[in-house]
Amino acid sequence: ALAPHDAENSEKTYPDRLQNEFADELPPSLGRQTGAAGLRLPAPLQSLPDELSSAQRAMVIEKWRERLRSLKAFDENLGRIRDYLAQEDRLKNTVFVITSDHGYRLGDHGHVGKRLPYDRITRVPLLISGAGIPAGRSQSLLANIDLAPTLIDLALGPQAVPSSEFDGQSFVPLLLQPNIDPRQRQEILIECWEAENVWGQRIPGVWTILRGENYAYTEIGRAHV
């Protein structure tokens, strides 16, 4: 499933019956501004506006509401799948994994999109629920390269995940003991080499982040790919 997301063919990603849902919701991002004038930012970031025009603001609000409707449709369909698996007595060997490939900004700091090295873009949620996984929450650093070995570990056991064949690591131990929170890794390297046009201005499309749990070191205009 892919939701919420702008459809490539401009069609809605939710059914018509949800068209009036969330009609009064406002994105919290509209209240987050940079105050960039007092910061030592690279010129391309310094030039991005802190304030959205009325047309931009209306677009951001509608995108937010459309994504909420998409998520509601996704949630309903996930519930149907779970009910079916329960009826077939298959929940005991099923694991649900819900995540995203990146964060996204809808107007906060005068920006819409995903190609700037801000916390809200480089941090994404990961929800995993299923057989044998206790309730819990962790802030441990993970990366998308950890997903494949983890899913194989869940399905076939750790012996099926030779470390020499994977860049990532299985985090099944973290799933089994989320409140103990064993550290998976200390840092993650994140890179981007695409330029983007935002509100008619060109922003830096090349940057590298070395991300820790509570910090991110960023080099603008330099990628190590």
Short mmCIF file of C-alpha atoms in Angstrom, two decimals:
data_model
loop_
_atom_site.label_atom_id
_atom_site.label_comp_id
_atom_site.label_asym_id
_atom_site.label_seq_id
_atom_site.Cartn_x
_atom_site.Cartn_y
_atom_site.Cartn_z
CA ALA A 1 0.00 0.00 0.00
CA LEU A 2 1.17 3.54 -0.72
CA ALA A 3 -0.56 6.18 1.36
CA PRO A 4 -0.70 9.05 1.83
CA HIS A 5 0.87 10.24 -1.38
CA ASP A 6 0.07 12.42 -4.37
CA ALA A 7 -1.22 10.14 -7.12
CA GLU A 8 0.80 10.29 -10.34
CA ASN A 9 -2.39 10.56 -12.39
CA SER A 10 -3.85 13.30 -10.14
CA GLU A 11 -6.63 11.00 -8.95
CA LYS A 12 -7.63 10.96 -5.29
CA THR A 13 -6.00 8.39 -3.06
CA TYR A 14 -9.15 7.95 -0.95
CA PRO A 15 -12.80 7.05 -1.70
CA ASP A 16 -15.41 9.74 -2.39
CA ARG A 17 -17.20 8.98 0.88
CA LEU A 18 -14.26 10.51 2.77
CA GLN A 19 -14.29 13.76 0.79
CA ASN A 20 -15.72 15.81 3.68
CA GLU A 21 -13.65 14.20 6.43
CA PHE A 22 -11.14 16.40 8.30
CA ALA A 23 -12.62 19.53 6.71
CA ASP A 24 -11.58 21.71 9.67
CA GLU A 25 -8.12 20.23 10.30
CA LEU A 26 -5.09 22.52 10.00
CA PRO A 27 -1.51 21.26 9.64
CA PRO A 28 0.60 21.98 12.75
CA SER A 29 3.51 22.76 10.43
CA LEU A 30 2.06 26.19 9.60
CA GLY A 31 3.09 27.42 13.03
CA ARG A 32 6.76 26.42 12.67
CA GLN A 33 8.97 29.19 11.31
CA THR A 34 12.76 29.41 11.11
CA GLY A 35 13.56 32.96 12.04
CA ALA A 36 16.34 32.44 9.47
CA ALA A 37 17.56 36.04 9.59
CA GLY A 38 19.45 35.32 12.80
CA LEU A 39 20.97 32.02 11.69
CA ARG A 40 24.18 31.31 9.79
CA LEU A 41 22.56 29.31 7.00
CA PRO A 42 23.90 28.66 3.49
CA ALA A 43 22.58 31.27 1.07
CA PRO A 44 20.09 28.93 -0.68
CA LEU A 45 18.45 28.16 2.67
CA GLN A 46 18.66 31.72 3.92
CA SER A 47 16.67 32.86 0.88
CA LEU A 48 13.71 30.55 1.48
CA PRO A 49 10.72 32.51 2.82
CA ASP A 50 9.48 32.08 6.37
CA GLU A 51 5.98 33.11 5.39
CA LEU A 52 3.73 31.39 2.86
CA SER A 53 1.52 33.32 0.49
CA SER A 54 -2.24 32.87 0.83
CA ALA A 55 -2.28 30.57 -2.24
CA GLN A 56 0.58 28.47 -0.88
CA ARG A 57 -1.08 28.27 2.52
CA ALA A 58 -4.35 27.06 0.96
CA MET A 59 -2.48 24.40 -1.01
CA VAL A 60 -0.67 23.15 2.11
CA ILE A 61 -3.93 22.94 4.09
CA GLU A 62 -5.66 20.94 1.36
CA LYS A 63 -2.69 18.58 0.99
CA TRP A 64 -2.79 17.97 4.76
CA ARG A 65 -6.50 17.14 4.69
CA GLU A 66 -6.08 14.88 1.66
CA ARG A 67 -3.34 12.94 3.41
CA LEU A 68 -5.46 12.50 6.51
CA ARG A 69 -8.24 11.09 4.31
CA SER A 70 -5.72 8.77 2.64
CA LEU A 71 -4.52 7.52 6.00
CA LYS A 72 -8.08 6.92 7.17
CA ALA A 73 -8.75 4.82 4.06
CA PHE A 74 -5.49 2.93 4.65
CA ASP A 75 -6.43 2.31 8.29
CA GLU A 76 -9.84 0.96 7.31
CA ASN A 77 -8.34 -1.42 4.75
CA LEU A 78 -5.67 -2.58 7.18
CA GLY A 79 -8.46 -3.39 9.62
CA ARG A 80 -10.22 -5.47 6.97
CA ILE A 81 -7.03 -7.40 6.28
CA ARG A 82 -6.52 -8.05 9.97
CA ASP A 83 -10.12 -9.23 10.41
CA TYR A 84 -9.70 -11.64 7.48
CA LEU A 85 -6.46 -13.06 8.87
CA ALA A 86 -8.12 -13.48 12.27
CA GLN A 87 -11.01 -15.42 10.69
CA GLU A 88 -8.50 -17.66 8.89
CA ASP A 89 -6.51 -18.14 12.14
CA ARG A 90 -3.40 -16.69 10.52
CA LEU A 91 -2.59 -13.83 12.91
CA LYS A 92 -0.31 -16.13 14.89
CA ASN A 93 2.23 -16.05 12.06
CA THR A 94 1.63 -12.54 10.68
CA VAL A 95 3.64 -9.36 11.29
CA PHE A 96 2.47 -5.92 10.15
CA VAL A 97 5.17 -3.39 9.18
CA ILE A 98 4.21 0.25 8.54
CA THR A 99 6.80 2.91 7.71
CA SER A 100 7.81 5.53 5.13
CA ASP A 101 10.75 6.21 2.85
CA HIS A 102 11.21 9.78 4.11
CA GLY A 103 9.66 12.57 6.11
CA TYR A 104 7.86 15.47 4.42
CA ARG A 105 7.22 19.09 5.24
CA LEU A 106 3.99 20.89 4.49
CA GLY A 107 4.83 24.53 4.97
CA ASP A 108 6.97 24.54 8.10
CA HIS A 109 10.05 26.73 7.67
CA GLY A 110 8.61 28.02 4.39
CA HIS A 111 9.21 24.71 2.64
CA VAL A 112 7.13 21.99 1.02
CA GLY A 113 8.89 18.78 0.13
CA LYS A 114 11.51 16.30 1.26
CA ARG A 115 14.91 17.39 -0.08
CA LEU A 116 16.27 19.55 2.72
CA PRO A 117 18.38 18.19 5.59
CA TYR A 118 15.96 18.95 8.42
CA ASP A 119 14.99 16.67 11.29
CA ARG A 120 11.40 16.34 10.15
CA ILE A 121 12.57 14.96 6.79
CA THR A 122 15.31 12.61 7.97
CA ARG A 123 13.25 11.05 10.79
CA VAL A 124 10.37 8.69 9.97
CA PRO A 125 8.12 6.46 12.10
CA LEU A 126 8.26 2.67 12.04
CA LEU A 127 5.39 0.61 13.47
CA ILE A 128 5.66 -3.18 13.78
CA SER A 129 2.98 -5.36 15.32
CA GLY A 130 2.33 -9.06 15.25
CA ALA A 131 2.85 -12.50 16.65
CA GLY A 132 5.29 -12.63 19.54
CA ILE A 133 6.07 -8.88 19.51
CA PRO A 134 5.29 -7.21 22.87
CA ALA A 135 4.00 -3.65 23.21
CA GLY A 136 6.73 -1.06 23.60
CA ARG A 137 8.46 1.94 22.15
CA SER A 138 12.05 2.65 21.20
CA GLN A 139 14.05 5.64 19.97
CA SER A 140 16.92 3.48 18.74
CA LEU A 141 18.44 4.47 15.40
CA LEU A 142 17.46 2.22 12.50
CA ALA A 143 17.84 2.48 8.72
CA ASN A 144 15.91 1.09 5.76
CA ILE A 145 18.77 -1.34 5.10
CA ASP A 146 17.83 -3.01 8.41
CA LEU A 147 14.36 -4.00 7.22
CA ALA A 148 15.29 -6.90 4.91
CA PRO A 149 17.45 -8.81 7.45
CA THR A 150 14.82 -8.18 10.14
CA LEU A 151 11.96 -9.60 8.07
CA ILE A 152 14.05 -12.63 7.10
CA ASP A 153 14.99 -13.12 10.76
CA LEU A 154 11.31 -12.99 11.78
CA ALA A 155 10.34 -15.50 9.09
CA LEU A 156 13.25 -17.94 9.17
CA GLY A 157 15.33 -17.17 12.25
CA PRO A 158 18.72 -15.47 12.77
CA GLN A 159 20.62 -18.31 11.12
CA ALA A 160 19.09 -17.22 7.79
CA VAL A 161 20.67 -13.75 8.01
CA PRO A 162 24.43 -14.06 7.38
CA SER A 163 25.98 -10.71 8.23
CA SER A 164 28.30 -10.87 5.21
CA GLU A 165 25.35 -10.66 2.80
CA PHE A 166 23.56 -7.63 4.26
CA ASP A 167 24.53 -4.00 4.73
CA GLY A 168 21.97 -3.69 7.53
CA GLN A 169 21.33 -5.64 10.71
CA SER A 170 18.33 -7.50 12.04
CA PHE A 171 16.68 -5.59 14.88
CA VAL A 172 14.55 -8.51 16.11
CA PRO A 173 16.25 -8.27 19.57
CA LEU A 174 14.95 -4.69 19.77
CA LEU A 175 11.43 -5.84 18.89
CA LEU A 176 11.50 -8.51 21.60
CA GLN A 177 12.84 -6.12 24.26
CA PRO A 178 11.74 -2.62 23.21
CA ASN A 179 11.79 -1.15 26.70
CA ILE A 180 15.34 -2.30 27.32
CA ASP A 181 16.25 -0.53 24.07
CA PRO A 182 19.51 -2.21 23.04
CA ARG A 183 21.31 0.21 20.71
CA GLN A 184 21.24 -0.93 17.09
CA ARG A 185 23.78 1.62 15.86
CA GLN A 186 25.32 4.93 16.94
CA GLU A 187 25.04 6.89 13.68
CA ILE A 188 23.42 6.79 10.24
CA LEU A 189 24.74 8.30 6.99
CA ILE A 190 22.07 10.06 4.90
CA GLU A 191 22.79 11.53 1.47
CA CYS A 192 20.91 13.48 -1.18
CA TRP A 193 22.03 14.56 -4.63
CA GLU A 194 18.89 16.03 -6.21
CA ALA A 195 18.11 19.71 -6.66
CA GLU A 196 14.56 20.97 -6.21
CA ASN A 197 12.64 24.09 -7.07
CA VAL A 198 10.69 25.44 -4.08
CA TRP A 199 8.43 28.47 -4.46
CA GLY A 200 10.40 29.44 -7.58
CA GLN A 201 13.79 29.24 -5.83
CA ARG A 202 16.51 26.65 -6.27
CA ILE A 203 17.56 24.88 -3.11
CA PRO A 204 20.73 22.81 -2.57
CA GLY A 205 20.22 19.32 -3.89
CA VAL A 206 23.51 17.87 -2.66
CA TRP A 207 24.10 17.28 1.02
CA THR A 208 25.29 14.66 3.48
CA ILE A 209 24.20 14.10 7.08
CA LEU A 210 25.88 12.05 9.76
CA ARG A 211 22.94 11.53 12.09
CA GLY A 212 23.16 10.47 15.73
CA GLU A 213 20.35 10.03 18.22
CA ASN A 214 20.36 13.64 19.36
CA TYR A 215 22.35 15.48 16.70
CA ALA A 216 22.90 15.74 12.95
CA TYR A 217 26.11 16.98 11.30
CA THR A 218 25.35 18.28 7.79
CA GLU A 219 27.60 19.24 4.87
CA ILE A 220 25.77 21.24 2.20
CA GLY A 221 26.94 20.90 -1.39
CA ARG A 222 28.92 17.73 -0.78
CA ALA A 223 27.93 14.11 -1.20
CA HIS A 224 30.05 11.05 -0.55
CA VAL A 225 28.44 8.73 -3.10
#
